[in-house]
Every structure is written in structure tokens, then in C-alpha cells.
């Protein structure tokens, strides 16, 4: 298993290129199932999760041409040869569940394992299934599998989500593209990844309006065609490096970052005393390491609120801000697993239910720590950049799920960071030990 070793204290200076968004790419890949023509995706992030999704698609009959290291993937579902996504694949990465809707819409039936809970929460899929039922699908849950059928095709429906769900919005939108008539999604999620998926589907011939707002209208079409489409820049990766630059101090240009997708973070960083500017089509972040940070309270919310996927990273930053900052996690019920690990470096964090109080510590000191899920693990990287001495982060396979070339990107800006490999196998224990996508 690989470890990452960081010696803290070096300010960051330079440029960091931002990759395509994992959480968009995974849904765009599922969209390939909707058409018999090729879908070519550019700016594909090379990650354990996107490669894993490609493997699943291949088991369903999708031809995948995605050379190692390439950022362009060509997905061609000329024929769907299987409509079954087995437990062993879905439990390892819950985003694979997103093949259900496209299979149902294109072929009329699908059998997909229920994803189960994961490290950050129970994460049911009831809203996804209710949306498909509203579109006329028969859904049976049997032996841990969702068996869905709409043999005469899906039909448009008005679906009012009781609360905002990114996954359910995307999944319903994917399926509705090929349904008969109009589907209206009310209280839809507004994340940039939703608009990205809609733009790609529209490039394939779908008729979707309103993605990025709370009401999305989809006029079903008979068939979709191929397209070439670039994955949007990863706002969570960009936000993570912005926080890393704030933590370590220095000056970093995040090349390709979309400032307009990071409003809540930019506001929080400025309140903490960090310089953040939209510059040269990217984001410029600077902080004088000699200047103390200011405490900032964080309340995670659906977009455009502060993203839950940046909560752990911002908490790492606040461990050095003199005073108290309060974190409220409103999206997932168990997303403070980084707190005990940050405490190992000397952070002062008290967790009570969905609230954590962070009191800025005068110093952090390096220690061995353990990554528990994707975003928690990168919060340990950020804390390590601020800590005195050496921090070893174990179980970095979590990081590899969502951050492409993390060590070279940080090292190019002057961070003292290296990966150490040994020969024991990398587990992919998914739902058991921290699957979180
Ligand atoms: C997506 O998860 C992301 N994953 C998550 O990123 C992200 O944290 C989350 O959206 C919120 O922004 C991917 O895009 C692959 P939700 P998703 O449906 O779609 C509950 C990362 O680190 N819920 O918006 O699963 C759910 O349990 C990951 O990259 C139901 O109760 O999130 C949660 O409490 C982690 N029933 C809340 O809604 C449902 O049917 C919001 O979840 C669906 C969701």
C-alpha cells in the first residue's frame, strides 16, 4: 500500500493545472449508454474511480478506447450486451449505480446492485427509484438488487424532490432524455456538474432546459447521437488546492479553475484573510505565511452553498486560525472522520453530532495518520503542509480515487512531498472502509 510523506513548512509558489471533474466525468460516462454512437470525452481525469467506471461499462458491452495517461476517452455502446451491474462492482464505487437509469431508458430493463451505505453516511437511493417509478418503471428490490423494468419505455413525469440530491437529479435527467413526453424536475440540484451533464446530453441531441436552476425541463427524444464533449474543471480539486495554498502560504495560480463555481469557498477564504482573485481564466490564491488566519464558521449546503466536499479541507485550514470556528455538516451524517486524525497532529477539534468546534492551535506537529475517505484524506495533506516535521499519510488509495497526480502538482510548487510504495496490495474495500463517491 502506498503512503504519502510530507515535511511541512514550505510555502507554495507556482501554477497548478486543474483536472476535469471526477463527479461530472462519472455521470458523463454513464451517458454513453444512451446512444449507439460514440461519445468522446475530453479533459477526462485519470483516476481510480473513472478507470473503474470504464471497466463497469465494458462489462455492459461498451467499447472503451482510453489509453493509459490519456485525457480523452471514447465510449461506444453500439450494442448493450448486459444489463446487470453486479454487487462486486457497485459496492466498490457507488457512482456505478448511475448506469441503472440509462439502461432502463435505452433497453427497458436493468438489474443493478443496491450500493449500500459508505463511510460518510447511509446514502440511500430512494429518490432515484421514486423518480423512475414516476416515469412508469416497475421497481422490485430482491436479494440486494434493484430490478427495474419499463418494457414499453419510460414516460415523462413531474418529479418534486423532497430535498436536494445531486445523484437523483442527474440520474432522473439521464433517464428522462429518452422518455416519451416532458419530464419536469422540481427542487433539482444546481451543482455545476448538473449543468455539465445537461450540456453534454444536449450535445448528444437531448432537449434539456433549466439545468443549473431548481426546475429542469426535459423533452424526451426518440434517440440520442454521439458527441465530443470536454469535462468541466473540477471545482473540488481547485478548491482543495486553493485551501492548500492558504494553509501553506505563498502564491498559487490554479490554471483552468472556474472561479464562478467556487463562490462560497472564495468568500470563506477571504473572510479568513486570504487573497483570492479570478485571474487569467483561473484562480489566484495568496497568503503571507507570517499573517495569522481568521476563524470562519462553515455550514455545508447544496450548491451554491459551501460544498460538503470541501468541509474537511477547510477544517484542516482552521486548525491554525486563532479563535474558534464552528462547522455544521448538513449533507452527510458521518463526515467528520478526519477530526480524530487531525487531532493526532495537535489540532483542537470537538465533535458533537453534526457540529464540530475547531479552536486554532499555535502549532501542528507531524505524525503518522490514516486516510479514511477521499476528502478526509486530502485534508490530512493540507494539515501536513502546515505541520512542523514529517507526516506520513497511510491508505492513500482513497486519494487516488479523486486527485490526479497530487504529489507532482504540489511538489512543482515547492512542497516537500513524496509517495512511498510497498508491495502489499491496494484494497478497494468500498462501502466497508471509506468509499465515498
Ligand atoms: C454527490 O453524491 C457526490 N458524488 C458527492 O461527492 C457529494 O458529496 C454529494 O453529491 C453532495 O454534493 C458524486 O457525484 C459521485 P446527494 P450524491 O444525492 O449524489 C441523501 C466525493 O467526495 N439522499 O446529493 O450521492 C444522501 O444520503 C463525493 O466526491 C437520500 O436520502 O449526493 C445525502 O444525505 C462524496 N436519498 C443527501 O441526500 C437519495 O435517494 C445528499 O446526497 C439520494 C440522496
PDB file of N, CA, C and O in Angstrom, residues 4-10 345 363-368 380-393 415-417:
ATOM      1  N   UNK A   4       1.940   8.612   1.655  1.00  0.00           N
ATOM      2  CA  UNK A   4       2.474   9.905   1.232  1.00  0.00           C
ATOM      3  C   UNK A   4       3.193  10.514   2.429  1.00  0.00           C
ATOM      4  O   UNK A   4       2.652  10.519   3.548  1.00  0.00           O
ATOM      5  N   UNK A   5       4.413  10.967   2.189  1.00  0.00           N
ATOM      6  CA  UNK A   5       5.209  11.555   3.257  1.00  0.00           C
ATOM      7  C   UNK A   5       5.409  13.035   2.942  1.00  0.00           C
ATOM      8  O   UNK A   5       5.864  13.388   1.844  1.00  0.00           O
ATOM      9  N   UNK A   6       5.032  13.866   3.895  1.00  0.00           N
ATOM     10  CA  UNK A   6       5.118  15.326   3.689  1.00  0.00           C
ATOM     11  C   UNK A   6       5.924  15.941   4.834  1.00  0.00           C
ATOM     12  O   UNK A   6       5.680  15.622   6.007  1.00  0.00           O
ATOM     13  N   UNK A   7       6.873  16.801   4.475  1.00  0.00           N
ATOM     14  CA  UNK A   7       7.531  17.605   5.500  1.00  0.00           C
ATOM     15  C   UNK A   7       6.958  19.015   5.368  1.00  0.00           C
ATOM     16  O   UNK A   7       7.052  19.641   4.306  1.00  0.00           O
ATOM     17  N   UNK A   8       6.316  19.460   6.432  1.00  0.00           N
ATOM     18  CA  UNK A   8       5.572  20.724   6.368  1.00  0.00           C
ATOM     19  C   UNK A   8       6.473  21.944   6.456  1.00  0.00           C
ATOM     20  O   UNK A   8       7.666  21.845   6.714  1.00  0.00           O
ATOM     21  N   UNK A   9       5.858  23.094   6.207  1.00  0.00           N
ATOM     22  CA  UNK A   9       6.552  24.362   6.438  1.00  0.00           C
ATOM     23  C   UNK A   9       6.928  25.122   5.181  1.00  0.00           C
ATOM     24  O   UNK A   9       7.192  26.314   5.240  1.00  0.00           O
ATOM     25  N   UNK A  10       6.941  24.445   4.013  1.00  0.00           N
ATOM     26  CA  UNK A  10       7.341  25.152   2.788  1.00  0.00           C
ATOM     27  C   UNK A  10       6.148  25.888   2.191  1.00  0.00           C
ATOM     28  O   UNK A  10       5.084  25.291   2.023  1.00  0.00           O
ATOM     29  N   UNK A 345      -2.266  15.434  14.879  1.00  0.00           N
ATOM     30  CA  UNK A 345      -1.228  16.430  14.543  1.00  0.00           C
ATOM     31  C   UNK A 345      -1.246  17.600  15.531  1.00  0.00           C
ATOM     32  O   UNK A 345      -0.485  18.551  15.381  1.00  0.00           O
ATOM     33  N   UNK A 363       0.434  25.499  16.961  1.00  0.00           N
ATOM     34  CA  UNK A 363       1.261  24.728  16.015  1.00  0.00           C
ATOM     35  C   UNK A 363       0.684  23.338  15.799  1.00  0.00           C
ATOM     36  O   UNK A 363      -0.041  22.821  16.650  1.00  0.00           O
ATOM     37  N   UNK A 364       0.977  22.760  14.636  1.00  0.00           N
ATOM     38  CA  UNK A 364       0.706  21.342  14.389  1.00  0.00           C
ATOM     39  C   UNK A 364       2.068  20.663  14.270  1.00  0.00           C
ATOM     40  O   UNK A 364       3.015  21.266  13.804  1.00  0.00           O
ATOM     41  N   UNK A 365       2.117  19.415  14.679  1.00  0.00           N
ATOM     42  CA  UNK A 365       3.374  18.661  14.594  1.00  0.00           C
ATOM     43  C   UNK A 365       3.111  17.366  13.829  1.00  0.00           C
ATOM     44  O   UNK A 365       2.125  16.670  14.114  1.00  0.00           O
ATOM     45  N   UNK A 366       3.970  17.066  12.871  1.00  0.00           N
ATOM     46  CA  UNK A 366       3.793  15.890  12.013  1.00  0.00           C
ATOM     47  C   UNK A 366       3.647  14.596  12.802  1.00  0.00           C
ATOM     48  O   UNK A 366       4.198  14.452  13.895  1.00  0.00           O
ATOM     49  N   UNK A 367       2.895  13.647  12.230  1.00  0.00           N
ATOM     50  CA  UNK A 367       2.641  12.348  12.883  1.00  0.00           C
ATOM     51  C   UNK A 367       2.166  11.382  11.812  1.00  0.00           C
ATOM     52  O   UNK A 367       1.738  11.810  10.732  1.00  0.00           O
ATOM     53  N   UNK A 368       2.187  10.084  12.086  1.00  0.00           N
ATOM     54  CA  UNK A 368       1.540   9.161  11.142  1.00  0.00           C
ATOM     55  C   UNK A 368       0.028   9.285  11.268  1.00  0.00           C
ATOM     56  O   UNK A 368      -0.489   9.362  12.389  1.00  0.00           O
ATOM     57  N   UNK A 380      -5.824  15.803   5.371  1.00  0.00           N
ATOM     58  CA  UNK A 380      -4.604  15.464   6.113  1.00  0.00           C
ATOM     59  C   UNK A 380      -3.366  15.975   5.365  1.00  0.00           C
ATOM     60  O   UNK A 380      -2.389  16.393   5.982  1.00  0.00           O
ATOM     61  N   UNK A 381      -3.440  15.969   4.038  1.00  0.00           N
ATOM     62  CA  UNK A 381      -2.343  16.533   3.238  1.00  0.00           C
ATOM     63  C   UNK A 381      -2.203  18.020   3.565  1.00  0.00           C
ATOM     64  O   UNK A 381      -1.103  18.537   3.786  1.00  0.00           O
ATOM     65  N   UNK A 382      -3.345  18.711   3.623  1.00  0.00           N
ATOM     66  CA  UNK A 382      -3.316  20.160   3.899  1.00  0.00           C
ATOM     67  C   UNK A 382      -2.754  20.429   5.294  1.00  0.00           C
ATOM     68  O   UNK A 382      -1.899  21.298   5.480  1.00  0.00           O
ATOM     69  N   UNK A 383      -3.206  19.645   6.268  1.00  0.00           N
ATOM     70  CA  UNK A 383      -2.688  19.831   7.630  1.00  0.00           C
ATOM     71  C   UNK A 383      -1.188  19.544   7.663  1.00  0.00           C
ATOM     72  O   UNK A 383      -0.419  20.258   8.314  1.00  0.00           O
ATOM     73  N   UNK A 384      -0.766  18.524   6.924  1.00  0.00           N
ATOM     74  CA  UNK A 384       0.658  18.154   6.913  1.00  0.00           C
ATOM     75  C   UNK A 384       1.517  19.274   6.338  1.00  0.00           C
ATOM     76  O   UNK A 384       2.653  19.479   6.771  1.00  0.00           O
ATOM     77  N   UNK A 385       0.967  20.021   5.368  1.00  0.00           N
ATOM     78  CA  UNK A 385       1.733  21.137   4.777  1.00  0.00           C
ATOM     79  C   UNK A 385       1.985  22.230   5.818  1.00  0.00           C
ATOM     80  O   UNK A 385       2.953  22.987   5.718  1.00  0.00           O
ATOM     81  N   UNK A 386       1.088  22.315   6.823  1.00  0.00           N
ATOM     82  CA  UNK A 386       1.224  23.355   7.857  1.00  0.00           C
ATOM     83  C   UNK A 386       2.009  22.856   9.080  1.00  0.00           C
ATOM     84  O   UNK A 386       2.382  23.647   9.933  1.00  0.00           O
ATOM     85  N   UNK A 387       2.162  21.522   9.175  1.00  0.00           N
ATOM     86  CA  UNK A 387       2.726  20.958  10.406  1.00  0.00           C
ATOM     87  C   UNK A 387       4.248  21.047  10.404  1.00  0.00           C
ATOM     88  O   UNK A 387       4.884  21.033   9.348  1.00  0.00           O
ATOM     89  N   UNK A 388       4.809  21.090  11.597  1.00  0.00           N
ATOM     90  CA  UNK A 388       6.270  21.038  11.728  1.00  0.00           C
ATOM     91  C   UNK A 388       6.696  19.585  11.602  1.00  0.00           C
ATOM     92  O   UNK A 388       6.073  18.696  12.195  1.00  0.00           O
ATOM     93  N   UNK A 389       7.738  19.332  10.814  1.00  0.00           N
ATOM     94  CA  UNK A 389       8.268  17.966  10.711  1.00  0.00           C
ATOM     95  C   UNK A 389       7.476  17.115   9.734  1.00  0.00           C
ATOM     96  O   UNK A 389       6.741  17.622   8.881  1.00  0.00           O
ATOM     97  N   UNK A 390       7.608  15.797   9.914  1.00  0.00           N
ATOM     98  CA  UNK A 390       7.149  14.848   8.900  1.00  0.00           C
ATOM     99  C   UNK A 390       5.813  14.207   9.256  1.00  0.00           C
ATOM    100  O   UNK A 390       5.617  13.749  10.378  1.00  0.00           O
ATOM    101  N   UNK A 391       4.922  14.177   8.276  1.00  0.00           N
ATOM    102  CA  UNK A 391       3.638  13.465   8.434  1.00  0.00           C
ATOM    103  C   UNK A 391       3.593  12.352   7.399  1.00  0.00           C
ATOM    104  O   UNK A 391       3.908  12.578   6.230  1.00  0.00           O
ATOM    105  N   UNK A 392       3.202  11.161   7.845  1.00  0.00           N
ATOM    106  CA  UNK A 392       3.019  10.048   6.900  1.00  0.00           C
ATOM    107  C   UNK A 392       1.531   9.753   6.822  1.00  0.00           C
ATOM    108  O   UNK A 392       0.892   9.494   7.841  1.00  0.00           O
ATOM    109  N   UNK A 393       0.999   9.823   5.607  1.00  0.00           N
ATOM    110  CA  UNK A 393      -0.432   9.566   5.422  1.00  0.00           C
ATOM    111  C   UNK A 393      -0.581   8.164   4.834  1.00  0.00           C
ATOM    112  O   UNK A 393      -0.102   7.890   3.730  1.00  0.00           O
ATOM    113  N   UNK A 415       6.335  22.117  -2.490  1.00  0.00           N
ATOM    114  CA  UNK A 415       6.023  21.302  -1.301  1.00  0.00           C
ATOM    115  C   UNK A 415       7.006  20.147  -1.207  1.00  0.00           C
ATOM    116  O   UNK A 415       7.450  19.607  -2.224  1.00  0.00           O
ATOM    117  N   UNK A 416       7.340  19.769   0.019  1.00  0.00           N
ATOM    118  CA  UNK A 416       8.213  18.610   0.241  1.00  0.00           C
ATOM    119  C   UNK A 416       7.295  17.405   0.428  1.00  0.00           C
ATOM    120  O   UNK A 416       6.820  17.133   1.528  1.00  0.00           O
ATOM    121  N   UNK A 417       6.997  16.728  -0.675  1.00  0.00           N
ATOM    122  CA  UNK A 417       6.008  15.649  -0.635  1.00  0.00           C
ATOM    123  C   UNK A 417       6.487  14.498  -1.511  1.00  0.00           C
ATOM    124  O   UNK A 417       6.989  14.714  -2.610  1.00  0.00           O
TER     125      UNK A 417
END
